[in-house]
Amino acid sequence: MPDLDSGHLFLTYLIPIKRGGPRNDVSFKQKVRIELARLPPAHQTPATQKTEYAAPFARNLRNHFARMFVLDNVVYNGRNRQNALGAIVKKVNTITPEPVDGLRSAYLVFTADIDAIVKDGDPLPSELSADAQRRVRMAYAQTLWDTMGEEIKAIFGNCHGFDGTDSGQAFGAYLERCHVETTMPYHDYYLDLPAFNDLPLKGLIAAVGVPAVIGVGALLLRLLGLSSLLGMNTLLLAILGLALTCLAIVLAVRFAIANGAKPLPPAAHDDLPTVLKALYIQQRFTDFIAEHQGATPATLHAAFGDFLAQHAPADITDPTQRPGVISDRAPQPRAGV
């Protein structure tokens, strides 16, 4: 299913940027680039930790990944491939350029990998209808509006059709018009990879092979002069068997495609709060191991009890690591600009 996989929505939006500009020296496309450049980075490297503010996408617990960039135009991949001898016979002039696709305007590309939930704390789903996916996208747009509305207005205000957008609901409706189905996920959190929608190959082969053998066998018997088999007309049996074979092939292919389109189920620890908690526990437990090298069993047992009480591994809400930082012990950025 497009967009949904492993309990996440992998979103792609193509938002057309206004042509021209408010002033002769600055185009709307350049203004988008300026606003994107102004966004503070996530504090995930020693260099970025020196900045005062955190990336605005780190203000909520939905984003595993988010990226924005300007697409000026599509890439020209060269002429369509063709047989050289055939081109000579058809008198194709390879010097003459073929039609080249192009965009009517530049586009702001917005991609995101989010938990496919409507509100924080919901479990990750295995399946979502098209309408349920739309509700998740609308809830995500509302979350972005609530947590980084000023940045949204500064960036999207340079895009076609955004004027008049004054609420999270309106922003969600605007993004819906720019939504492009995504068929490739951006991450893989699986600890144990599940079966990739295994096909019942033996059953499919039997469903196609049995009527095929009957049809071909009956046809051969007919060609050899045997007009009936067990009281049945061999020509009719051959036609019926081959017709059932064609039907079985069509149904088998449709079944295989539908089976391949099923989203993978969410992993056991795949939501963002759990991932952040895992990073927090990983760092603190590493410190615990280093600090208790050579400790006696009794001391180690008591210390580990204190560790569990202090860091609460089963509680994914607190204490935990904030999104957008490399460590909870690193210098913490301010929440907003």
mmCIF file of N, CA and C in Angstrom, residues 9 11 13 57 60-68 110-115 117-119 133-148 168 171-172 175:
data_model
loop_
_atom_site.group_PDB
_atom_site.id
_atom_site.type_symbol
_atom_site.label_atom_id
_atom_site.label_comp_id
_atom_site.label_asym_id
_atom_site.label_seq_id
_atom_site.Cartn_x
_atom_site.Cartn_y
_atom_site.Cartn_z
ATOM 1 N N LEU A 9 3.938 6.322 8.077
ATOM 2 C CA LEU A 9 3.618 6.923 6.799
ATOM 3 C C LEU A 9 4.880 7.568 6.253
ATOM 4 N N LEU A 11 5.841 10.108 3.649
ATOM 5 C CA LEU A 11 5.097 11.141 2.932
ATOM 6 C C LEU A 11 5.974 11.890 1.939
ATOM 7 N N TYR A 13 5.412 15.427 -0.556
ATOM 8 C CA TYR A 13 4.581 16.522 -1.040
ATOM 9 C C TYR A 13 5.392 17.330 -2.051
ATOM 10 N N PHE A 57 11.435 20.691 13.513
ATOM 11 C CA PHE A 57 10.772 19.387 13.411
ATOM 12 C C PHE A 57 10.982 18.544 14.669
ATOM 13 N N ASN A 60 8.082 18.062 18.035
ATOM 14 C CA ASN A 60 6.981 17.114 18.242
ATOM 15 C C ASN A 60 7.532 15.697 18.199
ATOM 16 N N LEU A 61 6.696 14.731 18.542
ATOM 17 C CA LEU A 61 7.110 13.336 18.625
ATOM 18 C C LEU A 61 6.527 12.512 17.478
ATOM 19 N N ARG A 62 6.458 13.106 16.286
ATOM 20 C CA ARG A 62 5.961 12.371 15.125
ATOM 21 C C ARG A 62 7.074 12.104 14.116
ATOM 22 N N ASN A 63 8.062 12.990 14.023
ATOM 23 C CA ASN A 63 9.034 12.954 12.928
ATOM 24 C C ASN A 63 10.200 12.014 13.211
ATOM 25 N N HIS A 64 10.327 10.968 12.421
ATOM 26 C CA HIS A 64 11.555 10.188 12.411
ATOM 27 C C HIS A 64 12.557 10.811 11.439
ATOM 28 N N PHE A 65 12.013 11.398 10.397
ATOM 29 C CA PHE A 65 12.850 11.981 9.352
ATOM 30 C C PHE A 65 12.012 13.042 8.648
ATOM 31 N N ALA A 66 12.621 14.174 8.338
ATOM 32 C CA ALA A 66 11.938 15.207 7.563
ATOM 33 C C ALA A 66 12.978 15.948 6.728
ATOM 34 N N ARG A 67 12.590 16.279 5.507
ATOM 35 C CA ARG A 67 13.523 16.971 4.620
ATOM 36 C C ARG A 67 12.741 17.884 3.687
ATOM 37 N N MET A 68 13.283 19.071 3.454
ATOM 38 C CA MET A 68 12.722 20.020 2.504
ATOM 39 C C MET A 68 13.827 20.507 1.578
ATOM 40 N N PHE A 110 8.798 18.251 0.036
ATOM 41 C CA PHE A 110 8.736 17.998 1.473
ATOM 42 C C PHE A 110 8.511 16.506 1.667
ATOM 43 N N THR A 111 9.488 15.823 2.262
ATOM 44 C CA THR A 111 9.363 14.399 2.559
ATOM 45 C C THR A 111 9.468 14.191 4.065
ATOM 46 N N ALA A 112 8.745 13.208 4.563
ATOM 47 C CA ALA A 112 8.747 12.941 6.007
ATOM 48 C C ALA A 112 8.421 11.483 6.263
ATOM 49 N N ASP A 113 9.031 10.955 7.296
ATOM 50 C CA ASP A 113 8.716 9.621 7.810
ATOM 51 C C ASP A 113 8.145 9.833 9.208
ATOM 52 N N ILE A 114 6.872 9.474 9.396
ATOM 53 C CA ILE A 114 6.199 9.767 10.664
ATOM 54 C C ILE A 114 5.509 8.516 11.196
ATOM 55 N N ASP A 115 5.274 8.495 12.500
ATOM 56 C CA ASP A 115 4.417 7.469 13.076
ATOM 57 C C ASP A 115 3.005 7.657 12.527
ATOM 58 N N ILE A 117 -0.038 7.734 13.288
ATOM 59 C CA ILE A 117 -0.989 7.858 14.389
ATOM 60 C C ILE A 117 -1.697 9.198 14.311
ATOM 61 N N VAL A 118 -2.859 9.253 14.926
ATOM 62 C CA VAL A 118 -3.633 10.497 14.949
ATOM 63 C C VAL A 118 -3.284 11.329 16.164
ATOM 64 N N LYS A 119 -2.985 10.668 17.277
ATOM 65 C CA LYS A 119 -2.578 11.396 18.478
ATOM 66 C C LYS A 119 -1.450 10.653 19.164
ATOM 67 N N GLN A 133 -5.599 6.908 6.409
ATOM 68 C CA GLN A 133 -4.322 7.549 6.104
ATOM 69 C C GLN A 133 -4.495 9.062 5.960
ATOM 70 N N ARG A 134 -5.575 9.461 5.350
ATOM 71 C CA ARG A 134 -5.821 10.903 5.198
ATOM 72 C C ARG A 134 -5.976 11.562 6.568
ATOM 73 N N ARG A 135 -6.655 10.893 7.500
ATOM 74 C CA ARG A 135 -6.810 11.455 8.848
ATOM 75 C C ARG A 135 -5.453 11.584 9.537
ATOM 76 N N VAL A 136 -4.573 10.607 9.322
ATOM 77 C CA VAL A 136 -3.227 10.689 9.903
ATOM 78 C C VAL A 136 -2.467 11.868 9.306
ATOM 79 N N ARG A 137 -2.559 12.056 7.996
ATOM 80 C CA ARG A 137 -1.871 13.190 7.359
ATOM 81 C C ARG A 137 -2.417 14.519 7.858
ATOM 82 N N MET A 138 -3.726 14.596 8.033
ATOM 83 C CA MET A 138 -4.335 15.836 8.530
ATOM 84 C C MET A 138 -3.893 16.114 9.970
ATOM 85 N N ALA A 139 -3.830 15.056 10.794
ATOM 86 C CA ALA A 139 -3.380 15.227 12.178
ATOM 87 C C ALA A 139 -1.915 15.658 12.213
ATOM 88 N N TYR A 140 -1.112 15.130 11.298
ATOM 89 C CA TYR A 140 0.296 15.518 11.233
ATOM 90 C C TYR A 140 0.426 16.981 10.834
ATOM 91 N N ALA A 141 -0.362 17.408 9.856
ATOM 92 C CA ALA A 141 -0.328 18.816 9.439
ATOM 93 C C ALA A 141 -0.722 19.727 10.601
ATOM 94 N N GLN A 142 -1.705 19.308 11.387
ATOM 95 C CA GLN A 142 -2.103 20.103 12.544
ATOM 96 C C GLN A 142 -0.973 20.180 13.563
ATOM 97 N N THR A 143 -0.274 19.064 13.761
ATOM 98 C CA THR A 143 0.857 19.042 14.689
ATOM 99 C C THR A 143 1.959 19.990 14.226
ATOM 100 N N LEU A 144 2.258 19.972 12.925
ATOM 101 C CA LEU A 144 3.275 20.891 12.397
ATOM 102 C C LEU A 144 2.840 22.343 12.598
ATOM 103 N N TRP A 145 1.579 22.626 12.347
ATOM 104 C CA TRP A 145 1.080 23.992 12.493
ATOM 105 C C TRP A 145 1.183 24.461 13.941
ATOM 106 N N ASP A 146 0.877 23.546 14.863
ATOM 107 C CA ASP A 146 0.900 23.906 16.284
ATOM 108 C C ASP A 146 2.310 24.089 16.814
ATOM 109 N N THR A 147 3.287 23.347 16.264
ATOM 110 C CA THR A 147 4.634 23.359 16.836
ATOM 111 C C THR A 147 5.623 24.217 16.060
ATOM 112 N N MET A 148 5.361 24.482 14.785
ATOM 113 C CA MET A 148 6.297 25.281 13.979
ATOM 114 C C MET A 148 5.532 26.118 12.952
ATOM 115 N N GLY A 168 -4.325 24.921 11.176
ATOM 116 C CA GLY A 168 -3.772 23.613 10.902
ATOM 117 C C GLY A 168 -4.640 22.801 9.963
ATOM 118 N N PHE A 171 -4.056 24.116 6.532
ATOM 119 C CA PHE A 171 -2.738 23.682 6.074
ATOM 120 C C PHE A 171 -2.773 22.224 5.646
ATOM 121 N N GLY A 172 -3.496 21.383 6.395
ATOM 122 C CA GLY A 172 -3.642 19.985 6.013
ATOM 123 C C GLY A 172 -4.342 19.829 4.679
ATOM 124 N N LEU A 175 -1.861 20.735 1.956
ATOM 125 C CA LEU A 175 -0.899 19.667 1.694
ATOM 126 C C LEU A 175 -1.545 18.500 0.948
#
